[in-house]
Short mmCIF file of C-alpha atoms (C1' of nucleotides) in Angstrom, two decimals:
data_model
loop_
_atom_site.label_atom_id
_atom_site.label_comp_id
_atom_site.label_asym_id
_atom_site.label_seq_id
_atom_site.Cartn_x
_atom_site.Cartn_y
_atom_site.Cartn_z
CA UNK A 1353 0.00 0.00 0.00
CA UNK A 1354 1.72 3.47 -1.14
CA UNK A 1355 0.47 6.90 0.15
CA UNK A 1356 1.73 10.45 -0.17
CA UNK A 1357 4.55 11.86 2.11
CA UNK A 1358 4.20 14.20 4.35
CA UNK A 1359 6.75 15.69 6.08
CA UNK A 1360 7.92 18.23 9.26
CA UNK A 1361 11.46 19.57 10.49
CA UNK A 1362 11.91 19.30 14.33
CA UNK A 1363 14.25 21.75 15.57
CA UNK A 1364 16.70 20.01 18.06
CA UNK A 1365 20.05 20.70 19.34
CA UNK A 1366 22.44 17.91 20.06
CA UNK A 1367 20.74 15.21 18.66
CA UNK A 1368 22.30 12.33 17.89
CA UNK A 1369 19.99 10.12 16.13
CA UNK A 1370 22.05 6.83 15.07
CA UNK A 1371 23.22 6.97 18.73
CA UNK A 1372 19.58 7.37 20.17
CA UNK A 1373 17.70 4.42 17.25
CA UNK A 1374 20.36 2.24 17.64
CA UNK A 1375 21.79 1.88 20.97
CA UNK A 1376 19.67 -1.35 22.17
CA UNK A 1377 16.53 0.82 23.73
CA UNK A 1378 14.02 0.25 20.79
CA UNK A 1379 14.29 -2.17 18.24
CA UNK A 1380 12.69 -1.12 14.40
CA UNK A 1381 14.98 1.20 13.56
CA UNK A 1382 17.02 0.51 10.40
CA UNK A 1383 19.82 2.58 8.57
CA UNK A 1384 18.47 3.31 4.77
CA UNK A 1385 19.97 5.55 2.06
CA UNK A 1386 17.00 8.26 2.56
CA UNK A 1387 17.15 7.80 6.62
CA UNK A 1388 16.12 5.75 9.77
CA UNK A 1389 13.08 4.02 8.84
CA UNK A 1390 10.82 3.03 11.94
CA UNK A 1391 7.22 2.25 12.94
CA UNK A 1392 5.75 4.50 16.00
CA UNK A 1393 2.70 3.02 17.17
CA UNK A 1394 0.47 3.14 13.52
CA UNK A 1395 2.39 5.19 11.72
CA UNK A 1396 5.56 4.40 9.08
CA UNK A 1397 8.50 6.87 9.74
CA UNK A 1398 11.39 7.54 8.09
CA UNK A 1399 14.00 10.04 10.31
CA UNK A 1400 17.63 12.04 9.19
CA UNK A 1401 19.34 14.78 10.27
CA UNK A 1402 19.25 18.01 7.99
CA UNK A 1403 21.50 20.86 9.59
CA UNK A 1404 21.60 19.72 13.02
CA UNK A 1405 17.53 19.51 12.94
CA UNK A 1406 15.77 15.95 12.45
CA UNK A 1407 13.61 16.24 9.11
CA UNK A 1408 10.40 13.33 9.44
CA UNK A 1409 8.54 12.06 6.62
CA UNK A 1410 5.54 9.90 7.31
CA UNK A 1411 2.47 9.11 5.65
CA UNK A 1412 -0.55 11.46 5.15
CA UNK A 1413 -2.91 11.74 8.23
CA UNK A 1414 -1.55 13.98 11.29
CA UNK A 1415 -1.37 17.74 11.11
CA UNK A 1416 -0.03 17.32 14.61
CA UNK A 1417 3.24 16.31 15.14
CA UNK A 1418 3.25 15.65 19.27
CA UNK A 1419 3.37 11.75 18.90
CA UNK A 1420 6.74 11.92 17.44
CA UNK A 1421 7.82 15.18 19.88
CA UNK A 1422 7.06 13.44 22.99
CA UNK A 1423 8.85 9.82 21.21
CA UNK A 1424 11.83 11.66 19.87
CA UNK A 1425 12.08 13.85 23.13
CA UNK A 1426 13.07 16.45 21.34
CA UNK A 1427 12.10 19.25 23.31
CA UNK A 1428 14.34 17.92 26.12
CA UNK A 1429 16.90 20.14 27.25
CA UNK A 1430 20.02 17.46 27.50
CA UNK A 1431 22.28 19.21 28.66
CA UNK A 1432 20.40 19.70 32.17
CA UNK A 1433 20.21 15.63 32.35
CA UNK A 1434 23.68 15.59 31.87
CA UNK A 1435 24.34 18.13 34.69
CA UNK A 1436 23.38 15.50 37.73
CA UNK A 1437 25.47 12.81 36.11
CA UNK A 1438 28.29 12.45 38.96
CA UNK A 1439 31.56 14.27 38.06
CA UNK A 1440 33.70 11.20 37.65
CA UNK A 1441 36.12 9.66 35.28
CA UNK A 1442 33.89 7.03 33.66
CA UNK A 1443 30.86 9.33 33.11
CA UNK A 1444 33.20 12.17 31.71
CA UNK A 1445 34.04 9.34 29.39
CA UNK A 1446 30.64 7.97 28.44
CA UNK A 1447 29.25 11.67 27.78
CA UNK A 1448 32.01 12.03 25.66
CA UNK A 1449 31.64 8.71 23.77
CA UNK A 1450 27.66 9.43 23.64
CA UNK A 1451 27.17 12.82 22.05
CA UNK A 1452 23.60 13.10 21.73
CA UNK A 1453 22.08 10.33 22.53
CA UNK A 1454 18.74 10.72 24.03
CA UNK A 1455 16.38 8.93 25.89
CA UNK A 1456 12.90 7.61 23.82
CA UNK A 1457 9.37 7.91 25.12
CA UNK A 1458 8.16 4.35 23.56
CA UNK A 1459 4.87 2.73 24.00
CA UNK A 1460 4.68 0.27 26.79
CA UNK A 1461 3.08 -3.11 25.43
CA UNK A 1462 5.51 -2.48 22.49
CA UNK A 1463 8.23 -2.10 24.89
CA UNK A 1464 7.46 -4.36 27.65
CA UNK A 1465 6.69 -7.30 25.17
CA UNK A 1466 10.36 -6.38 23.30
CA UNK A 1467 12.18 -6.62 26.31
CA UNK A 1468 10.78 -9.77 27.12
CA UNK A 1469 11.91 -11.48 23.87
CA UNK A 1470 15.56 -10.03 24.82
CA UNK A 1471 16.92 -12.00 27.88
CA UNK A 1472 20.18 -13.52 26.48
CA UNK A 1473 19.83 -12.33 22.98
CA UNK A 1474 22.03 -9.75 21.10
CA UNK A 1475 20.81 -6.71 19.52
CA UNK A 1476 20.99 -7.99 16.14
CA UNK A 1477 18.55 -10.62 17.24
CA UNK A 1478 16.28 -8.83 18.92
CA UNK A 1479 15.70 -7.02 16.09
CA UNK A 1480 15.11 -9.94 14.05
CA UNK A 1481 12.76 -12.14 16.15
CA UNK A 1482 10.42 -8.40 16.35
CA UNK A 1483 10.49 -8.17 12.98
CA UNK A 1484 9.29 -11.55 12.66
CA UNK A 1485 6.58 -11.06 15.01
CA UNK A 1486 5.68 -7.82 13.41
CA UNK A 1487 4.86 -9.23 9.94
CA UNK A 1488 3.31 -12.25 11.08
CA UNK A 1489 0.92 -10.75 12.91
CA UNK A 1490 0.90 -6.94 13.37
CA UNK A 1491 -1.56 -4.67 11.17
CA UNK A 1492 -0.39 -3.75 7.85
CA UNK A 1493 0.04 0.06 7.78
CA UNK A 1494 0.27 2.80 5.04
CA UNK A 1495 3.61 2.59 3.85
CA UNK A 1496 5.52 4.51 0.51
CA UNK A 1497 6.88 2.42 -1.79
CA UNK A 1498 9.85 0.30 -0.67
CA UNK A 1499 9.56 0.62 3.05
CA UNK A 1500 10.93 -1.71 4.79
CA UNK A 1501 9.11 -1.84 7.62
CA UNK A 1502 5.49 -2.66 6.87
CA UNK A 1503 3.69 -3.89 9.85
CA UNK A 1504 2.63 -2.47 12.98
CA UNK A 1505 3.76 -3.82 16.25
CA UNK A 1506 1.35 -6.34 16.86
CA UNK A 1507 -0.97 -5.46 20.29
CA UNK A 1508 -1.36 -7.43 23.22
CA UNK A 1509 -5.36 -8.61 21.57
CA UNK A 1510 -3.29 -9.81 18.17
CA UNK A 1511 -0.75 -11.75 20.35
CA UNK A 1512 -3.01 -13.06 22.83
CA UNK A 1513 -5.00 -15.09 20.28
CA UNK A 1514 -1.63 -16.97 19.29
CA UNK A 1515 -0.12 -19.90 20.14
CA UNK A 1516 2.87 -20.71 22.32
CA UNK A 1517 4.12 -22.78 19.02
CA UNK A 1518 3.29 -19.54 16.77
CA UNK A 1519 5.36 -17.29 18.85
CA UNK A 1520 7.92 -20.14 18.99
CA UNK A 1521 8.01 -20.03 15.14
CA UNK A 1522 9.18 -16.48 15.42
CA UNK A 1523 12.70 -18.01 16.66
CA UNK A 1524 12.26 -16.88 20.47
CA UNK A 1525 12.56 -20.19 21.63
CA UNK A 1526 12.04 -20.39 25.51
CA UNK A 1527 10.72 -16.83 25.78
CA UNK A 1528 7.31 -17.69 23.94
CA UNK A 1529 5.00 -18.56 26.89
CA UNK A 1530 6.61 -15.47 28.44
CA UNK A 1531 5.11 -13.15 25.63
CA UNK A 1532 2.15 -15.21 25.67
CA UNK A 1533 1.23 -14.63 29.10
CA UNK A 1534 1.55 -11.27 29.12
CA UNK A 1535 0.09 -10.33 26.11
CA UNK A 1536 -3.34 -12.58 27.84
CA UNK A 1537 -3.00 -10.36 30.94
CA UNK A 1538 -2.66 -6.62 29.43
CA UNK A 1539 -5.90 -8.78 26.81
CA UNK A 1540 -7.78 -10.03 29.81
CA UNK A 1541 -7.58 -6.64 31.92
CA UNK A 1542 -5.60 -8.45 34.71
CA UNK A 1543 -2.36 -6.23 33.94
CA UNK A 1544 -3.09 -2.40 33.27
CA UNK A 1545 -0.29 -0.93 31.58
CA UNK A 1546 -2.07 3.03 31.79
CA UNK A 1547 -1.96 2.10 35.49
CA UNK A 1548 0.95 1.02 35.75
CA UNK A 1549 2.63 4.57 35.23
CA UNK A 1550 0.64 6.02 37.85
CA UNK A 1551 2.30 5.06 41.18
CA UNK A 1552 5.51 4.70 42.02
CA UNK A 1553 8.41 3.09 40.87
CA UNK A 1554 8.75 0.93 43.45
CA UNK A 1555 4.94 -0.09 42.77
CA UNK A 1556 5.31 0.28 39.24
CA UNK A 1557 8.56 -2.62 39.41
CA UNK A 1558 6.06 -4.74 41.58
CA UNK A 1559 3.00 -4.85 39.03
CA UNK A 1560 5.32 -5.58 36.03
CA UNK A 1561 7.15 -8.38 37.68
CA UNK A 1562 4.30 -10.57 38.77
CA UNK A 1563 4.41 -11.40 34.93
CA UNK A 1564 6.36 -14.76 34.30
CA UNK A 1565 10.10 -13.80 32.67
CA UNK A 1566 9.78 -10.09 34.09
CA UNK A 1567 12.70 -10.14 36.63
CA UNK A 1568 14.40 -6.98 37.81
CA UNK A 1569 16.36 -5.85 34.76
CA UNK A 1570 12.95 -6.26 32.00
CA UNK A 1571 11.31 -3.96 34.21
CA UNK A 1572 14.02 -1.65 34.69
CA UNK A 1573 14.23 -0.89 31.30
CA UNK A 1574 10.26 -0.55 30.64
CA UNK A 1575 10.10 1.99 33.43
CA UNK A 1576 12.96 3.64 32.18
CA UNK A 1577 12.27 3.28 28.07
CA UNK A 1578 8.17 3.48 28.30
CA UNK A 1579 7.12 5.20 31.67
CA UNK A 1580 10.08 7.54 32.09
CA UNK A 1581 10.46 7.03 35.09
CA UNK A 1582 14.68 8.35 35.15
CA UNK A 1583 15.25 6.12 38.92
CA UNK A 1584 15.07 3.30 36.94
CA UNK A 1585 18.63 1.30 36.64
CA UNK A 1586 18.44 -1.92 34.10
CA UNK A 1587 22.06 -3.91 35.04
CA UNK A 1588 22.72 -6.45 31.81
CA UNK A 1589 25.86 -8.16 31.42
CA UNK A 1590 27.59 -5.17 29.98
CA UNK A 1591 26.35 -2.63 32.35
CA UNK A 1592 27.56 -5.17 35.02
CA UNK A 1593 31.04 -5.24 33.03
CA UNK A 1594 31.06 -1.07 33.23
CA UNK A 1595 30.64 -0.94 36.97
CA UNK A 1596 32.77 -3.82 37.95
CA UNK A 1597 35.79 -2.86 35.71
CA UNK A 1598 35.13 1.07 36.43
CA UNK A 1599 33.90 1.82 39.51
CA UNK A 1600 35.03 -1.44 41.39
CA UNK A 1601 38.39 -2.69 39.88
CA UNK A 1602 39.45 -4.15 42.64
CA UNK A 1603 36.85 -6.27 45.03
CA UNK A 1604 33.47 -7.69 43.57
CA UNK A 1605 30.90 -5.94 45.51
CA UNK A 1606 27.90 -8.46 46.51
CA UNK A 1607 24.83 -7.86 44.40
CA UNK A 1608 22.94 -6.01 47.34
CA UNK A 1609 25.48 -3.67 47.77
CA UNK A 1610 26.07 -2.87 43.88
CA UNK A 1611 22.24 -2.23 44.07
CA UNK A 1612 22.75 0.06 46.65
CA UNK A 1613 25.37 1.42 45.07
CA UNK A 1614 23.80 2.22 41.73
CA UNK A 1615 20.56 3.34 43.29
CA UNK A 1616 22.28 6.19 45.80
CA UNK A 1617 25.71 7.06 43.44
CA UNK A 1618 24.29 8.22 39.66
CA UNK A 1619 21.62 10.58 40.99
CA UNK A 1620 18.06 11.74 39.87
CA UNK A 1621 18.74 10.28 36.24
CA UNK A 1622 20.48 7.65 36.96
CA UNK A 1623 18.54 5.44 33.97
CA UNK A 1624 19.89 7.96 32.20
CA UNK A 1625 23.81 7.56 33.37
CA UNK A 1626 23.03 4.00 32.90
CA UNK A 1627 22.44 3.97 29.04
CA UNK A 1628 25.57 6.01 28.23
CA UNK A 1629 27.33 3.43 30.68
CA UNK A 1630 26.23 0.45 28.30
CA UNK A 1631 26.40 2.50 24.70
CA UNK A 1632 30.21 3.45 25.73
CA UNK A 1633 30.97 0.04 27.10
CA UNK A 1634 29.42 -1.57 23.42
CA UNK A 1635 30.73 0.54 21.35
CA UNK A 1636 34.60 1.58 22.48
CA UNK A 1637 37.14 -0.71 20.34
"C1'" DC B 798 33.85 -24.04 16.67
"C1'" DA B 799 33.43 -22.62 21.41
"C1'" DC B 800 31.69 -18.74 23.56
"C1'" DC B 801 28.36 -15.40 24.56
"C1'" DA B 802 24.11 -12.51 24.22
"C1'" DG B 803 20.17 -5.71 27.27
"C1'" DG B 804 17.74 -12.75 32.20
"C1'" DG B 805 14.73 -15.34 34.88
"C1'" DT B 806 13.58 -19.29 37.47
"C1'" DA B 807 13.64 -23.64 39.79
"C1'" DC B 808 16.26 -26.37 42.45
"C1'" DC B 809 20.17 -27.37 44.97
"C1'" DT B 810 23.32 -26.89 49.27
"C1'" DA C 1283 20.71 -16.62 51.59
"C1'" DG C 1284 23.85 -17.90 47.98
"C1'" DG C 1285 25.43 -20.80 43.96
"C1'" DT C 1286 24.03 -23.29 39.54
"C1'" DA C 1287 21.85 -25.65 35.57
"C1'" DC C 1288 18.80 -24.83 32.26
"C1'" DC C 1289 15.90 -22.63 28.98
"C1'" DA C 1290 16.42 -21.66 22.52
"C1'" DT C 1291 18.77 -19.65 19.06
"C1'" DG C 1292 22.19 -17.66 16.27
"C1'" DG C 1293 26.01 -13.88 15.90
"C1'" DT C 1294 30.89 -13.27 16.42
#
DNA sequence: CACCAGGGTACCT
DNA sequence: AGGTACCATGGT
């Protein structure tokens, strides 16, 4: 299905988008000739940077551009995020190594159900098994000719009338009756994702973690990615490899006390600190 | 080809 | 409480 273009220029400073659509918080961004091409909620959008500003194109229908705004979070002011990061070698050294990058405002089934299919995975495959699960059974959406991405995440409704072998199918292996089971509780009513970004974060952590392969990291990074919520600290394996090699070279801290640590030492956006942790730990060498 | 990947859980001392 | 095997798949 083809459709006429229509397009807006955001004016940003110190954006970096490759660093923001690529650095492991959202997963259907892909590097084209004519830009980033992504899906945000129902709409196919294609991203680049024109003299510092980001310049969207995305099929007819809005004459309001606050969806992408508020997803982009462009009218952030970065530089006052970076100004509570603590004054120490490693973060000098991350904000140097991640020029840019921002923070996205994504949907929270899209996100939750993503982060779900990415316990032990790489990037790369993320991507892939989403795609998968986009196409097979997301909506198809208005698209120029071309695009690559044609499908709309699929919601939790679509998902919840699969099958654990369906999902399986979609090369996510042992994380299929994960995604399953919470795509039949945000379906059934049982887990209210509006809600959920209502309390606070503690209660927020709670709710998403009675679902079955949500542990503490999965709902780190939906409070952080989705809700916003900047407390919010997701340790993976390399985030665990930045604070053991940077900020405790010598001893290995116990787990409680690393928690402690990371929840007291990084201040009011310490989500934030985290993600330039992990984007400077992936990509140095 | 081993090794590892934006983990979580059940089951064992 | 603290370790450990296992889960499925494929990139590097």
């Amino acid at each position: 299905m083809t459709a006429l273009l229509l397009q807006t220029r955001l004016p940003v400073s110190d954006y970096d988008l490759a660093a923001t659509l690529a650095c492991g918080q959202a997963f259907r961004w892909r590097a084209t000739e004519l830009g980033w091409e992504g899906v945000i909620g129902p709409r196919w959008v294609r991203l680049r940077a024109v003299e510092g500003d980001i310049l969207a194109e995305t099929v007819a229908s809005p004459d309001d551009w606050r969806w992408l705004v508020d997803y982009l979070q462009a009218e952030l002011n970065l530089a006052s995020i970076l100004a509570t990061f603590p004054d120490d070698e490693p973060m000098r050294a991350s904000v140097e190594a991640c020029r840019g990058l921002r923070l996205l405002r994504q949907e929270p089934w899209e996100c939750l159900a993503s982060f779900i299919l990415s316990s032990t995975k790489q990037i790369v495959q993320i991507q892939q098994i989403v795609e998968l699960l986009c196409t097979r059974f997301g909506s198809a959406l208005a698209t120029p000719l071309g695009a690559r991405m044609t499908h709309a995440f699929p919601t939790a409704t679509q998902l919840a009338t699969t099958t654990e072998a369906d999902l399986r199918a979609c090369k996510m292996g042992f994380r299929a009756p994960n995604l399953l089971a919470a795509a039949r509780a945000v379906d059934s009513g049982e887990l209210d994702l509006n809600m959920v970004g209502q309390g606070t974060v503690e209660q927020a952590r709670e709710e998403l973690m009675r679902l079955p392969g949500v542990g503490p990291k999965i709902a780190n990074c939906v409070l952080l990615f989705a809700y916003g919520y900047q407390q919010a600290f997701p340790v993976d394996v390399w985030v665990m490899k930045a604070l053991r090699q940077l900020y405790f070279p010598k001893r290995q801290p116990r787990p409680e006390r690393l928690q402690r640590f990371v929840d007291t030492y990084f201040g009011p956006n310490a989500g934030y600190a985290q993600q330039y942790l992990f984007h400077y730990m992936r990509t140095r060498r």
